[in-house]
PDB file of C-alpha atoms in Angstrom:
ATOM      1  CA  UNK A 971       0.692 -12.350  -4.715  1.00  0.00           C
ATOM      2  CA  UNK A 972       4.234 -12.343  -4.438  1.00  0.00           C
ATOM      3  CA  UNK A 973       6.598 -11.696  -7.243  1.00  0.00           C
ATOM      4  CA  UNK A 974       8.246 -14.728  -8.204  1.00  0.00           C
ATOM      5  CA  UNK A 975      11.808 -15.374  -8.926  1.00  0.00           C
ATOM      6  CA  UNK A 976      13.903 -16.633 -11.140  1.00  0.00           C
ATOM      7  CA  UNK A 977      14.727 -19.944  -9.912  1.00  0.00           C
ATOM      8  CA  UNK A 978      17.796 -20.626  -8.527  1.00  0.00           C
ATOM      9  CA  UNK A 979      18.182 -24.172 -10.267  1.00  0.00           C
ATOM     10  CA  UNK A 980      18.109 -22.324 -13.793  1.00  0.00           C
ATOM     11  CA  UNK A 981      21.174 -20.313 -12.553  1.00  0.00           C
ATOM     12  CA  UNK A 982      22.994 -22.861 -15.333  1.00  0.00           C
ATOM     13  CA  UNK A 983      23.670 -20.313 -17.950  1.00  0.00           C
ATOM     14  CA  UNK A 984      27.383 -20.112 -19.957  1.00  0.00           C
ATOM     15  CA  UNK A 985      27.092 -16.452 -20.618  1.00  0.00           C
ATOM     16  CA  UNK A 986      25.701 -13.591 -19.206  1.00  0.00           C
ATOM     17  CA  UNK A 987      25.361  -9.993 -19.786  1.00  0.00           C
ATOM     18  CA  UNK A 988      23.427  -7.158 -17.719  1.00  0.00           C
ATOM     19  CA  UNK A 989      23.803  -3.881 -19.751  1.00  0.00           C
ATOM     20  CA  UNK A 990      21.854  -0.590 -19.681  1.00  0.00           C
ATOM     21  CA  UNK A 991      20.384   0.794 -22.724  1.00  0.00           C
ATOM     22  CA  UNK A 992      20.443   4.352 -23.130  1.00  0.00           C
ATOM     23  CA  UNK A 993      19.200   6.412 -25.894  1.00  0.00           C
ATOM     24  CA  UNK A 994      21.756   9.206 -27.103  1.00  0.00           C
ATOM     25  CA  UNK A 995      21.117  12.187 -29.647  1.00  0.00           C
ATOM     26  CA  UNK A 996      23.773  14.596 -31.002  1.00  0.00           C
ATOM     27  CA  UNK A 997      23.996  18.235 -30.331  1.00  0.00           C
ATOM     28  CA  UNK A 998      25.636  19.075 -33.484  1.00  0.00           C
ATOM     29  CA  UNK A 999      29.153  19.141 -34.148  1.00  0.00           C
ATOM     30  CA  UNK A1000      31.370  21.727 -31.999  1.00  0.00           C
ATOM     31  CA  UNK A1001      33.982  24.118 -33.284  1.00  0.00           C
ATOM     32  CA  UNK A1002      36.846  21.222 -32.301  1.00  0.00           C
ATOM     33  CA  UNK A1003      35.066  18.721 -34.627  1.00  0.00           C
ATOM     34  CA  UNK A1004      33.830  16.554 -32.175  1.00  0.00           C
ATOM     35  CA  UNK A1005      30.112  15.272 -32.230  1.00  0.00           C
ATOM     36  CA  UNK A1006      29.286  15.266 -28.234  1.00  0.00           C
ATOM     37  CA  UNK A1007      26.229  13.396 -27.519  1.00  0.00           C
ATOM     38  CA  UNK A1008      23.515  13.221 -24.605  1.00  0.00           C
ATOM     39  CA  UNK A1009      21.389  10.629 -23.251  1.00  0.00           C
ATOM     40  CA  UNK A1010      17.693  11.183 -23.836  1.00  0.00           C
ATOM     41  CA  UNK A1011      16.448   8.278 -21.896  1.00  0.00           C
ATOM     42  CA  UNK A1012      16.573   9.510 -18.478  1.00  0.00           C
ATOM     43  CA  UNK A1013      19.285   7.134 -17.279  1.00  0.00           C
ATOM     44  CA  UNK A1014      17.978   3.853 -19.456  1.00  0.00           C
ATOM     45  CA  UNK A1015      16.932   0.547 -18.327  1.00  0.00           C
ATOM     46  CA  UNK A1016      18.077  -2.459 -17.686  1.00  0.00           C
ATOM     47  CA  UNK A1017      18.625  -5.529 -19.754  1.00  0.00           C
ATOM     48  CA  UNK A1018      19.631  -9.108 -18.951  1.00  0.00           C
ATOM     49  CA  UNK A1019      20.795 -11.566 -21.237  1.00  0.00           C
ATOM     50  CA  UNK A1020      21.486 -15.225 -19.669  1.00  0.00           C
ATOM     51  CA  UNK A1021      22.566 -17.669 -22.871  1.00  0.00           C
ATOM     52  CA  UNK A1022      22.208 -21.504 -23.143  1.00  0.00           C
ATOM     53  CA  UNK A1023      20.949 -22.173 -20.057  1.00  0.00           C
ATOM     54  CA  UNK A1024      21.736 -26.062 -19.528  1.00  0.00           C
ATOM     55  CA  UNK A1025      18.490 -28.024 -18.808  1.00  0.00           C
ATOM     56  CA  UNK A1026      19.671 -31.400 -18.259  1.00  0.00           C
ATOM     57  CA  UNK A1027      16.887 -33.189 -15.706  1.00  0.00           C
ATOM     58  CA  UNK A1028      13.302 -33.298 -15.298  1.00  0.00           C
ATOM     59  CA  UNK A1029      13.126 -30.786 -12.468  1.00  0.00           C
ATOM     60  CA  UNK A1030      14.933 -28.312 -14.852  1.00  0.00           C
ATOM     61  CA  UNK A1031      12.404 -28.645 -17.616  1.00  0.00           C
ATOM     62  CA  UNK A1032       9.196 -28.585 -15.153  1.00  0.00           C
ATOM     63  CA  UNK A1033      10.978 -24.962 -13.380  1.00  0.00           C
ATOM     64  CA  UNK A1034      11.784 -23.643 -17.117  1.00  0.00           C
ATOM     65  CA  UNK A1035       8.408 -24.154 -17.818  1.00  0.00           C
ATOM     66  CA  UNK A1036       6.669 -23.234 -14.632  1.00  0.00           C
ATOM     67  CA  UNK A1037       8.685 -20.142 -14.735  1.00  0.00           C
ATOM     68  CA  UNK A1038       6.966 -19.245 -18.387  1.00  0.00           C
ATOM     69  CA  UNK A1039       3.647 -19.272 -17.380  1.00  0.00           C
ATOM     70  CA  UNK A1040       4.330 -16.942 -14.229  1.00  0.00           C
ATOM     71  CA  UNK A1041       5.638 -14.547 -16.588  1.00  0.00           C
ATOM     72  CA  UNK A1042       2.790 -14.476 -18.806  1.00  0.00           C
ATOM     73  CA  UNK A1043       4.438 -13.495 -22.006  1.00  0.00           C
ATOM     74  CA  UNK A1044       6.122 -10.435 -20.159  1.00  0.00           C
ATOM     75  CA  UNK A1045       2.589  -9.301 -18.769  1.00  0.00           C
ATOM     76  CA  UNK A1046       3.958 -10.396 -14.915  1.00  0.00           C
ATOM     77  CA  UNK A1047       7.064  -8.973 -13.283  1.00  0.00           C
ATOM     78  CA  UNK A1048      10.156 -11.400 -12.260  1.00  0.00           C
ATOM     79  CA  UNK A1049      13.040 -10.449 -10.046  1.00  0.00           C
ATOM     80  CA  UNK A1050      16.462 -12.242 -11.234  1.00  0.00           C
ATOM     81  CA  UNK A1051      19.374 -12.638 -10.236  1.00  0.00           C
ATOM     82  CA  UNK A1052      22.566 -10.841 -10.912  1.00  0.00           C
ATOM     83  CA  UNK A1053      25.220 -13.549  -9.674  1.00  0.00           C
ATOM     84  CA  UNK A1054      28.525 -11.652  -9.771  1.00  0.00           C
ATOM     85  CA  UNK A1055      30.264 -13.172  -6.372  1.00  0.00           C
ATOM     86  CA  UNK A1056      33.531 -13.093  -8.372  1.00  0.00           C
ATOM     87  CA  UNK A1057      33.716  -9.300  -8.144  1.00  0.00           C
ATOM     88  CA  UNK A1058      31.547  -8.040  -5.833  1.00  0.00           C
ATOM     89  CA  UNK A1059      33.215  -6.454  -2.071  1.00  0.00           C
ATOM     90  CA  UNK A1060      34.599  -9.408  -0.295  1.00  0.00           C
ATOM     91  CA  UNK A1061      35.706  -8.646   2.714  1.00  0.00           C
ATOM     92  CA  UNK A1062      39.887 -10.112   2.910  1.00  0.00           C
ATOM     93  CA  UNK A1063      40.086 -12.939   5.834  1.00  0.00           C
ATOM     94  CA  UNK A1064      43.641 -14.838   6.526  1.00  0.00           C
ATOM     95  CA  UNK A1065      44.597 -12.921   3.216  1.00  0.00           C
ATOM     96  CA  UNK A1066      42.226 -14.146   1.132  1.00  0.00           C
ATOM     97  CA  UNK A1067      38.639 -12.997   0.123  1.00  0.00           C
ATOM     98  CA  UNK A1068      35.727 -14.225   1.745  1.00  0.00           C
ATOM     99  CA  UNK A1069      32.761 -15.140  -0.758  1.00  0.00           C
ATOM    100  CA  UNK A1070      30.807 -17.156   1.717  1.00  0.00           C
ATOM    101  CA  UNK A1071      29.907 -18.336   5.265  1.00  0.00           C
ATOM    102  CA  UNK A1072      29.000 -21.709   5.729  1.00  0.00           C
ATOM    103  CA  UNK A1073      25.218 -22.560   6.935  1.00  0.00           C
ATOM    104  CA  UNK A1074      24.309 -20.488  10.408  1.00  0.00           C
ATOM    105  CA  UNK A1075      22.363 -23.468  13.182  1.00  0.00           C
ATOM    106  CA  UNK A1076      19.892 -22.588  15.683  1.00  0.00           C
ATOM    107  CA  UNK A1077      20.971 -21.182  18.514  1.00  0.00           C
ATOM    108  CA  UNK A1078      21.124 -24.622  19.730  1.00  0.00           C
ATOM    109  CA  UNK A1079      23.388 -25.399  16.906  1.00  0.00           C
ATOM    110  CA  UNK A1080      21.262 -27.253  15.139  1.00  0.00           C
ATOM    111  CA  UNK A1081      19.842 -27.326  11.076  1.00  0.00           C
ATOM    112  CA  UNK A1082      17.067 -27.448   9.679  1.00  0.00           C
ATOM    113  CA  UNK A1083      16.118 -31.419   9.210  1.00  0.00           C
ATOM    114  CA  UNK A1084      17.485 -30.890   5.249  1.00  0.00           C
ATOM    115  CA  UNK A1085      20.702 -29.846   6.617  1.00  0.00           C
ATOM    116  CA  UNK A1086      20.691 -26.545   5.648  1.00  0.00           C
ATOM    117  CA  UNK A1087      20.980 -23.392   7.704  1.00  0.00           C
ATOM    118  CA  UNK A1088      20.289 -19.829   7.953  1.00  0.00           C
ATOM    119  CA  UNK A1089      21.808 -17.408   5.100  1.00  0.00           C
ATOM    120  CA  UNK A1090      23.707 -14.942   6.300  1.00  0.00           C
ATOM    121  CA  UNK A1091      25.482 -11.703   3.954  1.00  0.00           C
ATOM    122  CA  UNK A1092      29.086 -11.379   3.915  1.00  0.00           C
ATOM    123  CA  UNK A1093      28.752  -7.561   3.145  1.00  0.00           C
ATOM    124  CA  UNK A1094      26.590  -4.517   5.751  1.00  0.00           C
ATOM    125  CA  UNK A1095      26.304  -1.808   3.587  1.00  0.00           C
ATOM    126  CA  UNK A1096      23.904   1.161   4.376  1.00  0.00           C
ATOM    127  CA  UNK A1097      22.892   4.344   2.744  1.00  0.00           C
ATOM    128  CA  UNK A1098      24.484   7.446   5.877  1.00  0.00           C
ATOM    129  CA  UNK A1099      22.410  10.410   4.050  1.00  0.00           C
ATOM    130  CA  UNK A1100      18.889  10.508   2.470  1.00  0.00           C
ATOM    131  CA  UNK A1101      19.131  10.933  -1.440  1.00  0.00           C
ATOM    132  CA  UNK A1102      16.338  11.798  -4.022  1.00  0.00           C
ATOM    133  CA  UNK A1103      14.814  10.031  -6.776  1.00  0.00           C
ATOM    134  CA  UNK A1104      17.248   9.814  -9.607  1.00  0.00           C
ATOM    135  CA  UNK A1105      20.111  10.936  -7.399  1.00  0.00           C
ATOM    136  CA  UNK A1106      23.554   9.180  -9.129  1.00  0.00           C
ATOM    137  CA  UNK A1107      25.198   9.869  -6.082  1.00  0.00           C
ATOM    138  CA  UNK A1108      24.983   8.073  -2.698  1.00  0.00           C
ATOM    139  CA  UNK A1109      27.063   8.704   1.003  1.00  0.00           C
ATOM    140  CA  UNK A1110      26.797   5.086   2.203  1.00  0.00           C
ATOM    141  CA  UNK A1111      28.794   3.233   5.477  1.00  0.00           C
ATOM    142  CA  UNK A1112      30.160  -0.099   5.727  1.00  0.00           C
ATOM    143  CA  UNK A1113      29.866  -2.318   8.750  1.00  0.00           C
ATOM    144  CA  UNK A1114      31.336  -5.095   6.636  1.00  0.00           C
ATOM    145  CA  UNK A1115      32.633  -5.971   3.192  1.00  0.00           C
ATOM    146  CA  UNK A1116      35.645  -5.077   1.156  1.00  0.00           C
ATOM    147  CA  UNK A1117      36.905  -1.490  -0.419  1.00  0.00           C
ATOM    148  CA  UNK A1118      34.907  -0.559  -3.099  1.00  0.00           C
ATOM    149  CA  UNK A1119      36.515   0.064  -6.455  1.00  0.00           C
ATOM    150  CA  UNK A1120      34.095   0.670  -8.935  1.00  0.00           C
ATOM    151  CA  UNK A1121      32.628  -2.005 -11.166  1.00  0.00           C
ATOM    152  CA  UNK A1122      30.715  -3.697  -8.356  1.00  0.00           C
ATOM    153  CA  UNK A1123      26.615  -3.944  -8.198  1.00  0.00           C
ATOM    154  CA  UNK A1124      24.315  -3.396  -5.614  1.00  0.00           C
ATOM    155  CA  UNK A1125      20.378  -3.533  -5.251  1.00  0.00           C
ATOM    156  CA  UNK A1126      18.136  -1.290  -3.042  1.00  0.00           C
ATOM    157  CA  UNK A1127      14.650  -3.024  -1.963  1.00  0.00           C
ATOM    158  CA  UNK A1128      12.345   0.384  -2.581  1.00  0.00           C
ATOM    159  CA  UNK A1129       9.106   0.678  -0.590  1.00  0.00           C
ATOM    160  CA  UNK A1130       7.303   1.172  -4.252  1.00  0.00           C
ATOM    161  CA  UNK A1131       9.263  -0.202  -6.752  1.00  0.00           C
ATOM    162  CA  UNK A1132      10.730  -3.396  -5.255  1.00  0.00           C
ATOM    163  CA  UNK A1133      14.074  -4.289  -6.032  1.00  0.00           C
ATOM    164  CA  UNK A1134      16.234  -2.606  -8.370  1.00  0.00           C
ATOM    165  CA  UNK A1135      20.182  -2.566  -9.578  1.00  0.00           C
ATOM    166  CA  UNK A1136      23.085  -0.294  -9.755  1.00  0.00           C
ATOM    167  CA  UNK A1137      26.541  -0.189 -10.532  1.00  0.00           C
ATOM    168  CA  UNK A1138      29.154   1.538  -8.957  1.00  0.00           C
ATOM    169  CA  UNK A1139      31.286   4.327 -11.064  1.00  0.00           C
ATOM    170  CA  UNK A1140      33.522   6.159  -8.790  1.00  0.00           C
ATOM    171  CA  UNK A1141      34.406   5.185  -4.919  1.00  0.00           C
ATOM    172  CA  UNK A1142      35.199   8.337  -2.905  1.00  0.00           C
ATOM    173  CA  UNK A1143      36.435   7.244   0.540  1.00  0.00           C
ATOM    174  CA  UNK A1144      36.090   9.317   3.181  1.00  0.00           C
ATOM    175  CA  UNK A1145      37.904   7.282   5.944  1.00  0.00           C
ATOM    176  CA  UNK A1146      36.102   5.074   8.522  1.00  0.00           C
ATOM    177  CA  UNK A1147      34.210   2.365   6.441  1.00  0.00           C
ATOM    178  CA  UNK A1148      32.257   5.957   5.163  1.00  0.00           C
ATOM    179  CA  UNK A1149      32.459   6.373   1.106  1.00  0.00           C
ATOM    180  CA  UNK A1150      30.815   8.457  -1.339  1.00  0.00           C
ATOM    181  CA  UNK A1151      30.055   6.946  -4.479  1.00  0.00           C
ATOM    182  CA  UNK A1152      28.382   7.753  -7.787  1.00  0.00           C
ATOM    183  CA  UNK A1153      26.777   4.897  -9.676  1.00  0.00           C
ATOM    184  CA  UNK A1154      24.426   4.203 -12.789  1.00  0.00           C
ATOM    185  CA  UNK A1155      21.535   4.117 -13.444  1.00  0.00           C
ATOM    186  CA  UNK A1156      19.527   7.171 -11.434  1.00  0.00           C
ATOM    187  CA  UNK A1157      17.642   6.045  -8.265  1.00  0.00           C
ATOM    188  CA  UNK A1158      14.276   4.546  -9.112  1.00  0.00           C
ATOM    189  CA  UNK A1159      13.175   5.582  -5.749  1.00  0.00           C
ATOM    190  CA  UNK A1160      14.215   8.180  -3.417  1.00  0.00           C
ATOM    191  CA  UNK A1161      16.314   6.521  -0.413  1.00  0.00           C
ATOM    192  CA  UNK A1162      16.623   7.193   3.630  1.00  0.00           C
ATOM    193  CA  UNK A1163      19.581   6.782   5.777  1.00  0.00           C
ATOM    194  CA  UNK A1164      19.847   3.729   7.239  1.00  0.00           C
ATOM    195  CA  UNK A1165      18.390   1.602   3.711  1.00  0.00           C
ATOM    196  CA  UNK A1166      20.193  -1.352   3.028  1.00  0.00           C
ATOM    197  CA  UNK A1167      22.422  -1.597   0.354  1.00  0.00           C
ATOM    198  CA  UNK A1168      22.362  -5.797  -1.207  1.00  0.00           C
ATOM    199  CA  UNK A1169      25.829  -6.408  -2.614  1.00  0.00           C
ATOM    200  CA  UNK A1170      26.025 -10.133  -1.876  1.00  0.00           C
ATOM    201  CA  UNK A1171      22.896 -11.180  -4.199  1.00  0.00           C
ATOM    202  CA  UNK A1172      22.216  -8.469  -6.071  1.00  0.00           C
ATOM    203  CA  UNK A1173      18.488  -8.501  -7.964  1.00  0.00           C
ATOM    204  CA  UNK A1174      16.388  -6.477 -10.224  1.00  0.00           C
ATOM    205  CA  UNK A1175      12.667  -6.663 -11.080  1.00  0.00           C
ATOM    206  CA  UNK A1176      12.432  -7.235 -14.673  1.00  0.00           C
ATOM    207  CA  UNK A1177      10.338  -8.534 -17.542  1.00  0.00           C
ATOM    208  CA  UNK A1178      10.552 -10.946 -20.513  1.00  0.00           C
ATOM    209  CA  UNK A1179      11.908  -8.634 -23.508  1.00  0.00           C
ATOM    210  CA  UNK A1180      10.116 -10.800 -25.681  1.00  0.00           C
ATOM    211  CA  UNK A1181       6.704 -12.576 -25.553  1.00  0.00           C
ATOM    212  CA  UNK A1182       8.102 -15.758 -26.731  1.00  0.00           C
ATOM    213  CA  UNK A1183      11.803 -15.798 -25.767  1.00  0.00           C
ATOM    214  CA  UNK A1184      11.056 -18.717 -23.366  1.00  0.00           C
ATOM    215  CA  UNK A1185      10.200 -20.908 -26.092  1.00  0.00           C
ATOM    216  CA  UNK A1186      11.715 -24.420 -25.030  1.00  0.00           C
ATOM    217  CA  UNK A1187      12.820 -27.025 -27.692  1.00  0.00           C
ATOM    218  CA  UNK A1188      13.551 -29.821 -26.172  1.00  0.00           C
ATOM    219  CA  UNK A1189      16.910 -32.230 -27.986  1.00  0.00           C
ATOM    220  CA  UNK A1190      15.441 -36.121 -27.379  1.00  0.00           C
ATOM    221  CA  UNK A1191      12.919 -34.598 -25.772  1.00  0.00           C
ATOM    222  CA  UNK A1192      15.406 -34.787 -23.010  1.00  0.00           C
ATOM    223  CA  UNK A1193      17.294 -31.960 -22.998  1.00  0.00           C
ATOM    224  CA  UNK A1194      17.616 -28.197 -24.151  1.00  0.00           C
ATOM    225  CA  UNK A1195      20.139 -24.885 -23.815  1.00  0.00           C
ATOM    226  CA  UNK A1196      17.813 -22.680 -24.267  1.00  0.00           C
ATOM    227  CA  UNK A1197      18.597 -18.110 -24.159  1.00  0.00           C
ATOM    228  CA  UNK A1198      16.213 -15.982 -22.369  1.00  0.00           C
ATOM    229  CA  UNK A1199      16.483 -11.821 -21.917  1.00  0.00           C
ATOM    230  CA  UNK A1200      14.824  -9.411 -19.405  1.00  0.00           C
ATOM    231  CA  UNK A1201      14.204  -5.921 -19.126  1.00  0.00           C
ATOM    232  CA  UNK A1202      13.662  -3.523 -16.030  1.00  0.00           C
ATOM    233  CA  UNK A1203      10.303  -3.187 -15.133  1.00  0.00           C
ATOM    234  CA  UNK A1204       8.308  -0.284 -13.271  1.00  0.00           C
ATOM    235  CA  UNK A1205       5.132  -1.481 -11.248  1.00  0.00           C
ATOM    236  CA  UNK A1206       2.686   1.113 -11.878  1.00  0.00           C
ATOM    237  CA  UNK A1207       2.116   4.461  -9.581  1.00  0.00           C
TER     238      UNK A1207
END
């Protein structure tokens, strides 16, 4: 069975937050004063945050609560979105950025009989040089897309561990659309020249942090904003 997604038509939060949490212990104070500290979690995971979420139709209430039982109280993994268009590597057309491209036809031209068309990325990305499992650095070549400058996200689809996010620390370019870049957290997965790199809809398998954090009170029994958090998840090896 596939692994479902977080539907787009919940994509209705006010805030959001995607954060990694680390675990840090102190080495003891030095001779400066200072109390230098170092992670202990092996790079930490992932948590999303996505509050009031507003549910305002039947369809929105029926994919809340569809959505619920698919995650089975955090048993079953989700993938969800990281929607982050505003700052991710748009590539600068008629001097302005470039967040979109409208629907792609046939090759006839035509839609599909909704109206809608093909998607189509606005950034090529591509790891140049294989990299090992929990590597924090990556040489990686752009076809398409704007400079990097650190701050952006990215996903890598790994053979085992399905998709999984990063976020870019330091942008090395090396001339040519070529960049070196170090990023957070380590590679889930080691990674082959020629992987894609997802910076237009960045997406991370996760799980519900809490068995009942999809609870849904409904207002009127109409309406609801409800809050709902993830964490990363690892299928098993």
């Amino acid at each position: 069975m596939a692994v479902p997604e977080f539907s787009a038509s919940l994509m209705r939060e006010r805030s959001g937050s995607w954060q990694i949490l680390s675990s840090t212990a102190s080495v003891g104070q030095s001779a400066q004063g200072a109390f230098p500290r170092v992670t202990t979690s092996g790079g930490g995971l992932w948590k999303c945050e996505y509050g009031s979420i507003n549910l305002r139709t039947p369809d929105h209430v029926r994919a809340w609560r569809a959505l619920e039982v698919l995650c089975d109280g955090g048993s079953a993994p989700i993938i969800v979105p990281m929607c982050d268009k505003r700052h991710f590597p748009a590539p600068i057309v008629d001097g302005k950025p470039l967040y979109a491209i409208g629907a792609v036809p046939h090759s006839d031209g035509a839609l599909f009989d909704d109206g809608a068309g093909y998607a189509q990325n606005i950034v090529d990305a591509s790891v140049l040089l294989d990299a090992p499992l929990r590597a924090v650095s990556l040489a990686l070549s752009f076809a398409a897309g704007g400079p990097l400058r650190g701050g952006e996200f990215f996903s890598i689809e790994h053979p085992t561990q399905g998709w999984h996010l990063y976020e870019v620390g330091t942008v090395d370019d090396q001339g040519g659309g070529n960049s070196v870049i170090t990023f957070r957290p380590p590679l889930r997965e080691a990674v082959t020249a020629g992987t894609y790199l997802e910076f237009d809809r960045p997406r991370c398998v996760m799980m519900l942090a809490d068995p009942n954090v999809m609870k849904l009170t409904l207002s009127m029994r109409r309406f609801a904003d409800p809050d709902v958090s993830f964490v990363e998840y690892f299928y098993p090896v």
